[in-house]
Amino acid sequence: AVAAAGEFAAVGLLQSLLTLQLVDGLTRGNAYGRGHASQECRALGLGNLISGLCGGMGGCGLLGQSLVNISAGGTGRASAVAYVLFVALGLTCFGSLMGAIPVGALVGLMLAVARHTFSWSSVRLLYGRRVGLADAVTILGVSLLTVRRGLAVAVVVGVVATALRFCWDSCNDLYSAHEVG
């Protein structure tokens, strides 16, 4: 149970930090500035701890919800608070009605969000052979590992593979100049 909790925490933290990085890039130049990763991590941990002590489930920053919020024009803190209040109102006042939504409709919604948030340019890069073989193998390997073993394992393997490739490329670029004199 502890290993599974650690994996869930790592995946949630990673997803939240990647979402923070993407949102910072999309909202560059707004009045609120950039997000703070350490503050995000502490708030996520505290919120999940309190949620668990109250019998709830943990959560993390959601890429789909964040992108929908930004595409609707919400770039400030008030838009996130409005989203939370809307969800809380929906669950408390219309919980039974929301429970009647067919699972198929929710799956369709999830697939629509996934289609909207997926970086289709990465497929064109692979198909057009605009990335190197090592990068293509890393992308495909991490994608396969995500499906087969889970996101946490895939991210660790991807980071290690990329670091090893960087070391290899750096070693091959070394040169020495020696003057005899």
PDB file of C-alpha atoms in Angstrom:
ATOM      1  CA  ALA A   1       0.000   0.000   0.000  1.00  0.00           C
ATOM      2  CA  VAL A   2       2.862   2.378   0.780  1.00  0.00           C
ATOM      3  CA  ALA A   3       4.508   1.700  -2.586  1.00  0.00           C
ATOM      4  CA  ALA A   4       1.261   2.408  -4.418  1.00  0.00           C
ATOM      5  CA  ALA A   5       0.750   5.593  -2.399  1.00  0.00           C
ATOM      6  CA  GLY A   6       4.267   6.716  -3.260  1.00  0.00           C
ATOM      7  CA  GLU A   7       3.672   6.068  -6.944  1.00  0.00           C
ATOM      8  CA  PHE A   8       0.368   7.948  -6.897  1.00  0.00           C
ATOM      9  CA  ALA A   9       2.016  10.858  -5.094  1.00  0.00           C
ATOM     10  CA  ALA A  10       4.890  10.955  -7.592  1.00  0.00           C
ATOM     11  CA  VAL A  11       2.561  10.841 -10.596  1.00  0.00           C
ATOM     12  CA  GLY A  12       0.257  13.498  -9.118  1.00  0.00           C
ATOM     13  CA  LEU A  13       3.152  15.766  -8.270  1.00  0.00           C
ATOM     14  CA  LEU A  14       4.701  15.299 -11.690  1.00  0.00           C
ATOM     15  CA  GLN A  15       1.410  15.975 -13.461  1.00  0.00           C
ATOM     16  CA  SER A  16       0.841  19.095 -11.368  1.00  0.00           C
ATOM     17  CA  LEU A  17       4.318  20.452 -12.095  1.00  0.00           C
ATOM     18  CA  LEU A  18       4.008  19.748 -15.821  1.00  0.00           C
ATOM     19  CA  THR A  19       0.600  21.437 -15.828  1.00  0.00           C
ATOM     20  CA  LEU A  20       2.103  24.416 -13.982  1.00  0.00           C
ATOM     21  CA  GLN A  21       4.893  24.666 -16.564  1.00  0.00           C
ATOM     22  CA  LEU A  22       2.452  24.495 -19.483  1.00  0.00           C
ATOM     23  CA  VAL A  23       0.056  27.034 -17.968  1.00  0.00           C
ATOM     24  CA  ASP A  24       2.970  29.390 -17.273  1.00  0.00           C
ATOM     25  CA  GLY A  25       3.936  29.171 -20.934  1.00  0.00           C
ATOM     26  CA  LEU A  26       0.392  29.778 -22.144  1.00  0.00           C
ATOM     27  CA  THR A  27      -0.304  32.707 -19.818  1.00  0.00           C
ATOM     28  CA  ARG A  28       3.054  34.427 -20.167  1.00  0.00           C
ATOM     29  CA  GLY A  29       2.720  38.131 -19.567  1.00  0.00           C
ATOM     30  CA  ASN A  30      -0.426  38.094 -17.408  1.00  0.00           C
ATOM     31  CA  ALA A  31      -0.669  40.190 -14.264  1.00  0.00           C
ATOM     32  CA  TYR A  32      -0.176  37.211 -11.932  1.00  0.00           C
ATOM     33  CA  GLY A  33       3.292  36.217 -13.146  1.00  0.00           C
ATOM     34  CA  ARG A  34       4.680  32.731 -13.070  1.00  0.00           C
ATOM     35  CA  GLY A  35       3.625  29.939 -10.751  1.00  0.00           C
ATOM     36  CA  HIS A  36       5.884  28.764  -7.930  1.00  0.00           C
ATOM     37  CA  ALA A  37       6.724  25.054  -8.044  1.00  0.00           C
ATOM     38  CA  SER A  38       7.688  24.713  -4.380  1.00  0.00           C
ATOM     39  CA  GLN A  39       4.491  26.471  -3.257  1.00  0.00           C
ATOM     40  CA  GLU A  40       2.476  24.231  -5.587  1.00  0.00           C
ATOM     41  CA  CYS A  41       4.093  21.090  -4.151  1.00  0.00           C
ATOM     42  CA  ARG A  42       3.486  22.124  -0.536  1.00  0.00           C
ATOM     43  CA  ALA A  43      -0.147  23.076  -1.211  1.00  0.00           C
ATOM     44  CA  LEU A  44      -0.775  19.830  -3.094  1.00  0.00           C
ATOM     45  CA  GLY A  45       0.713  17.748  -0.302  1.00  0.00           C
ATOM     46  CA  LEU A  46      -1.199  19.576   2.428  1.00  0.00           C
ATOM     47  CA  GLY A  47      -4.469  19.410   0.495  1.00  0.00           C
ATOM     48  CA  ASN A  48      -4.090  15.694  -0.169  1.00  0.00           C
ATOM     49  CA  LEU A  49      -3.169  15.030   3.475  1.00  0.00           C
ATOM     50  CA  ILE A  50      -6.260  16.867   4.716  1.00  0.00           C
ATOM     51  CA  SER A  51      -8.411  15.145   2.097  1.00  0.00           C
ATOM     52  CA  GLY A  52      -7.140  11.735   3.173  1.00  0.00           C
ATOM     53  CA  LEU A  53      -7.728  12.479   6.861  1.00  0.00           C
ATOM     54  CA  CYS A  54     -11.331  13.421   6.007  1.00  0.00           C
ATOM     55  CA  GLY A  55     -11.857  10.189   4.044  1.00  0.00           C
ATOM     56  CA  GLY A  56     -11.544  11.791   0.607  1.00  0.00           C
ATOM     57  CA  MET A  57      -9.354  11.022  -2.364  1.00  0.00           C
ATOM     58  CA  GLY A  58      -6.207  12.894  -3.293  1.00  0.00           C
ATOM     59  CA  GLY A  59      -5.931  14.985  -6.423  1.00  0.00           C
ATOM     60  CA  CYS A  60      -3.526  16.972  -8.524  1.00  0.00           C
ATOM     61  CA  GLY A  61      -3.375  19.752 -11.076  1.00  0.00           C
ATOM     62  CA  LEU A  62      -5.334  18.686 -14.136  1.00  0.00           C
ATOM     63  CA  LEU A  63      -4.074  19.558 -17.583  1.00  0.00           C
ATOM     64  CA  GLY A  64      -7.458  19.218 -19.291  1.00  0.00           C
ATOM     65  CA  GLN A  65      -9.294  21.410 -16.795  1.00  0.00           C
ATOM     66  CA  SER A  66      -6.518  24.000 -16.916  1.00  0.00           C
ATOM     67  CA  LEU A  67      -6.550  24.159 -20.718  1.00  0.00           C
ATOM     68  CA  VAL A  68     -10.344  24.455 -20.825  1.00  0.00           C
ATOM     69  CA  ASN A  69     -10.116  27.254 -18.254  1.00  0.00           C
ATOM     70  CA  ILE A  70      -7.463  29.121 -20.277  1.00  0.00           C
ATOM     71  CA  SER A  71      -9.315  28.668 -23.577  1.00  0.00           C
ATOM     72  CA  ALA A  72     -12.418  30.183 -21.916  1.00  0.00           C
ATOM     73  CA  GLY A  73     -10.355  33.251 -20.999  1.00  0.00           C
ATOM     74  CA  GLY A  74      -9.556  32.420 -17.388  1.00  0.00           C
ATOM     75  CA  THR A  75      -5.941  33.243 -16.636  1.00  0.00           C
ATOM     76  CA  GLY A  76      -6.103  34.476 -13.038  1.00  0.00           C
ATOM     77  CA  ARG A  77      -6.643  32.977  -9.640  1.00  0.00           C
ATOM     78  CA  ALA A  78     -10.318  33.950  -9.629  1.00  0.00           C
ATOM     79  CA  SER A  79     -11.015  31.589 -12.530  1.00  0.00           C
ATOM     80  CA  ALA A  80      -9.622  28.625 -10.571  1.00  0.00           C
ATOM     81  CA  VAL A  81     -11.672  29.571  -7.501  1.00  0.00           C
ATOM     82  CA  ALA A  82     -14.798  29.928  -9.664  1.00  0.00           C
ATOM     83  CA  TYR A  83     -14.161  26.461 -11.105  1.00  0.00           C
ATOM     84  CA  VAL A  84     -13.847  24.916  -7.636  1.00  0.00           C
ATOM     85  CA  LEU A  85     -17.009  26.640  -6.429  1.00  0.00           C
ATOM     86  CA  PHE A  86     -18.908  25.487  -9.514  1.00  0.00           C
ATOM     87  CA  VAL A  87     -17.813  21.873  -8.997  1.00  0.00           C
ATOM     88  CA  ALA A  88     -18.665  22.014  -5.270  1.00  0.00           C
ATOM     89  CA  LEU A  89     -22.083  23.494  -6.038  1.00  0.00           C
ATOM     90  CA  GLY A  90     -22.714  20.879  -8.701  1.00  0.00           C
ATOM     91  CA  LEU A  91     -21.791  18.001  -6.398  1.00  0.00           C
ATOM     92  CA  THR A  92     -23.731  19.247  -3.382  1.00  0.00           C
ATOM     93  CA  CYS A  93     -26.881  20.477  -5.128  1.00  0.00           C
ATOM     94  CA  PHE A  94     -27.041  18.307  -8.225  1.00  0.00           C
ATOM     95  CA  GLY A  95     -25.147  15.190  -7.109  1.00  0.00           C
ATOM     96  CA  SER A  96     -27.941  12.741  -7.899  1.00  0.00           C
ATOM     97  CA  LEU A  97     -28.512  14.353 -11.290  1.00  0.00           C
ATOM     98  CA  MET A  98     -24.788  14.223 -12.086  1.00  0.00           C
ATOM     99  CA  GLY A  99     -24.717  10.591 -10.959  1.00  0.00           C
ATOM    100  CA  ALA A 100     -27.266   9.807 -13.690  1.00  0.00           C
ATOM    101  CA  ILE A 101     -24.891  10.899 -16.470  1.00  0.00           C
ATOM    102  CA  PRO A 102     -24.034   7.793 -18.507  1.00  0.00           C
ATOM    103  CA  VAL A 103     -20.449   6.576 -18.259  1.00  0.00           C
ATOM    104  CA  GLY A 104     -20.255   6.551 -22.064  1.00  0.00           C
ATOM    105  CA  ALA A 105     -20.864  10.301 -22.154  1.00  0.00           C
ATOM    106  CA  LEU A 106     -18.086  10.855 -19.612  1.00  0.00           C
ATOM    107  CA  VAL A 107     -15.717   8.678 -21.638  1.00  0.00           C
ATOM    108  CA  GLY A 108     -16.582  10.680 -24.747  1.00  0.00           C
ATOM    109  CA  LEU A 109     -15.868  13.895 -22.880  1.00  0.00           C
ATOM    110  CA  MET A 110     -12.550  12.511 -21.651  1.00  0.00           C
ATOM    111  CA  LEU A 111     -11.557  11.492 -25.186  1.00  0.00           C
ATOM    112  CA  ALA A 112     -12.509  14.929 -26.522  1.00  0.00           C
ATOM    113  CA  VAL A 113     -10.319  16.607 -23.906  1.00  0.00           C
ATOM    114  CA  ALA A 114      -7.470  14.180 -24.668  1.00  0.00           C
ATOM    115  CA  ARG A 115      -7.758  14.918 -28.394  1.00  0.00           C
ATOM    116  CA  HIS A 116      -7.690  18.639 -27.677  1.00  0.00           C
ATOM    117  CA  THR A 117      -4.707  18.495 -25.321  1.00  0.00           C
ATOM    118  CA  PHE A 118      -2.541  15.982 -27.204  1.00  0.00           C
ATOM    119  CA  SER A 119       0.424  17.492 -29.004  1.00  0.00           C
ATOM    120  CA  TRP A 120      -0.252  16.290 -32.542  1.00  0.00           C
ATOM    121  CA  SER A 121       2.880  18.040 -33.780  1.00  0.00           C
ATOM    122  CA  SER A 122       4.955  15.376 -32.029  1.00  0.00           C
ATOM    123  CA  VAL A 123       3.464  12.726 -34.319  1.00  0.00           C
ATOM    124  CA  ARG A 124       4.299  14.854 -37.368  1.00  0.00           C
ATOM    125  CA  LEU A 125       7.859  15.217 -36.074  1.00  0.00           C
ATOM    126  CA  LEU A 126       8.205  11.452 -35.808  1.00  0.00           C
ATOM    127  CA  TYR A 127       6.550  10.766 -39.143  1.00  0.00           C
ATOM    128  CA  GLY A 128       8.519  13.468 -40.954  1.00  0.00           C
ATOM    129  CA  ARG A 129      11.793  12.178 -39.455  1.00  0.00           C
ATOM    130  CA  ARG A 130      12.644  15.614 -38.089  1.00  0.00           C
ATOM    131  CA  VAL A 131      13.888  14.133 -34.824  1.00  0.00           C
ATOM    132  CA  GLY A 132      16.851  11.850 -34.382  1.00  0.00           C
ATOM    133  CA  LEU A 133      16.550   8.110 -34.032  1.00  0.00           C
ATOM    134  CA  ALA A 134      17.446   8.220 -30.319  1.00  0.00           C
ATOM    135  CA  ASP A 135      14.731  10.807 -29.621  1.00  0.00           C
ATOM    136  CA  ALA A 136      12.171   8.815 -31.611  1.00  0.00           C
ATOM    137  CA  VAL A 137      13.019   5.615 -29.718  1.00  0.00           C
ATOM    138  CA  THR A 138      12.776   7.496 -26.402  1.00  0.00           C
ATOM    139  CA  ILE A 139       9.369   8.983 -27.291  1.00  0.00           C
ATOM    140  CA  LEU A 140       7.958   5.653 -28.467  1.00  0.00           C
ATOM    141  CA  GLY A 141       9.493   3.744 -25.537  1.00  0.00           C
ATOM    142  CA  VAL A 142       8.124   6.138 -22.941  1.00  0.00           C
ATOM    143  CA  SER A 143       4.700   6.056 -24.609  1.00  0.00           C
ATOM    144  CA  LEU A 144       4.686   2.249 -24.560  1.00  0.00           C
ATOM    145  CA  LEU A 145       5.921   2.120 -20.967  1.00  0.00           C
ATOM    146  CA  THR A 146       3.183   4.542 -19.914  1.00  0.00           C
ATOM    147  CA  VAL A 147       0.550   2.167 -21.232  1.00  0.00           C
ATOM    148  CA  ARG A 148       2.191  -1.042 -19.962  1.00  0.00           C
ATOM    149  CA  ARG A 149       3.777  -0.061 -16.622  1.00  0.00           C
ATOM    150  CA  GLY A 150       2.375   3.328 -15.623  1.00  0.00           C
ATOM    151  CA  LEU A 151       3.345   6.957 -15.854  1.00  0.00           C
ATOM    152  CA  ALA A 152       5.775   6.979 -12.913  1.00  0.00           C
ATOM    153  CA  VAL A 153       7.951   4.207 -14.360  1.00  0.00           C
ATOM    154  CA  ALA A 154       7.797   5.720 -17.847  1.00  0.00           C
ATOM    155  CA  VAL A 155       8.887   9.149 -16.638  1.00  0.00           C
ATOM    156  CA  VAL A 156      11.848   7.743 -14.702  1.00  0.00           C
ATOM    157  CA  VAL A 157      12.963   5.661 -17.680  1.00  0.00           C
ATOM    158  CA  GLY A 158      12.504   8.633 -20.023  1.00  0.00           C
ATOM    159  CA  VAL A 159      14.537  10.963 -17.809  1.00  0.00           C
ATOM    160  CA  VAL A 160      17.325   8.387 -17.413  1.00  0.00           C
ATOM    161  CA  ALA A 161      17.397   7.642 -21.152  1.00  0.00           C
ATOM    162  CA  THR A 162      17.523  11.344 -22.013  1.00  0.00           C
ATOM    163  CA  ALA A 163      20.264  11.977 -19.436  1.00  0.00           C
ATOM    164  CA  LEU A 164      22.341   9.082 -20.783  1.00  0.00           C
ATOM    165  CA  ARG A 165      21.927  10.353 -24.323  1.00  0.00           C
ATOM    166  CA  PHE A 166      22.987  13.836 -23.229  1.00  0.00           C
ATOM    167  CA  CYS A 167      26.087  12.382 -21.545  1.00  0.00           C
ATOM    168  CA  TRP A 168      26.921  10.386 -24.666  1.00  0.00           C
ATOM    169  CA  ASP A 169      26.535  13.425 -26.919  1.00  0.00           C
ATOM    170  CA  SER A 170      28.598  15.563 -24.526  1.00  0.00           C
ATOM    171  CA  CYS A 171      31.401  12.992 -24.437  1.00  0.00           C
ATOM    172  CA  ASN A 172      31.524  12.861 -28.216  1.00  0.00           C
ATOM    173  CA  ASP A 173      31.822  16.652 -28.412  1.00  0.00           C
ATOM    174  CA  LEU A 174      34.908  16.847 -26.186  1.00  0.00           C
ATOM    175  CA  TYR A 175      38.121  18.065 -27.727  1.00  0.00           C
ATOM    176  CA  SER A 176      41.491  19.088 -26.476  1.00  0.00           C
ATOM    177  CA  ALA A 177      43.891  21.688 -27.776  1.00  0.00           C
ATOM    178  CA  HIS A 178      47.488  21.317 -26.744  1.00  0.00           C
ATOM    179  CA  GLU A 179      50.211  23.721 -27.663  1.00  0.00           C
ATOM    180  CA  VAL A 180      53.777  22.553 -27.771  1.00  0.00           C
ATOM    181  CA  GLY A 181      56.076  25.276 -26.809  1.00  0.00           C
TER     182      GLY A 181
END
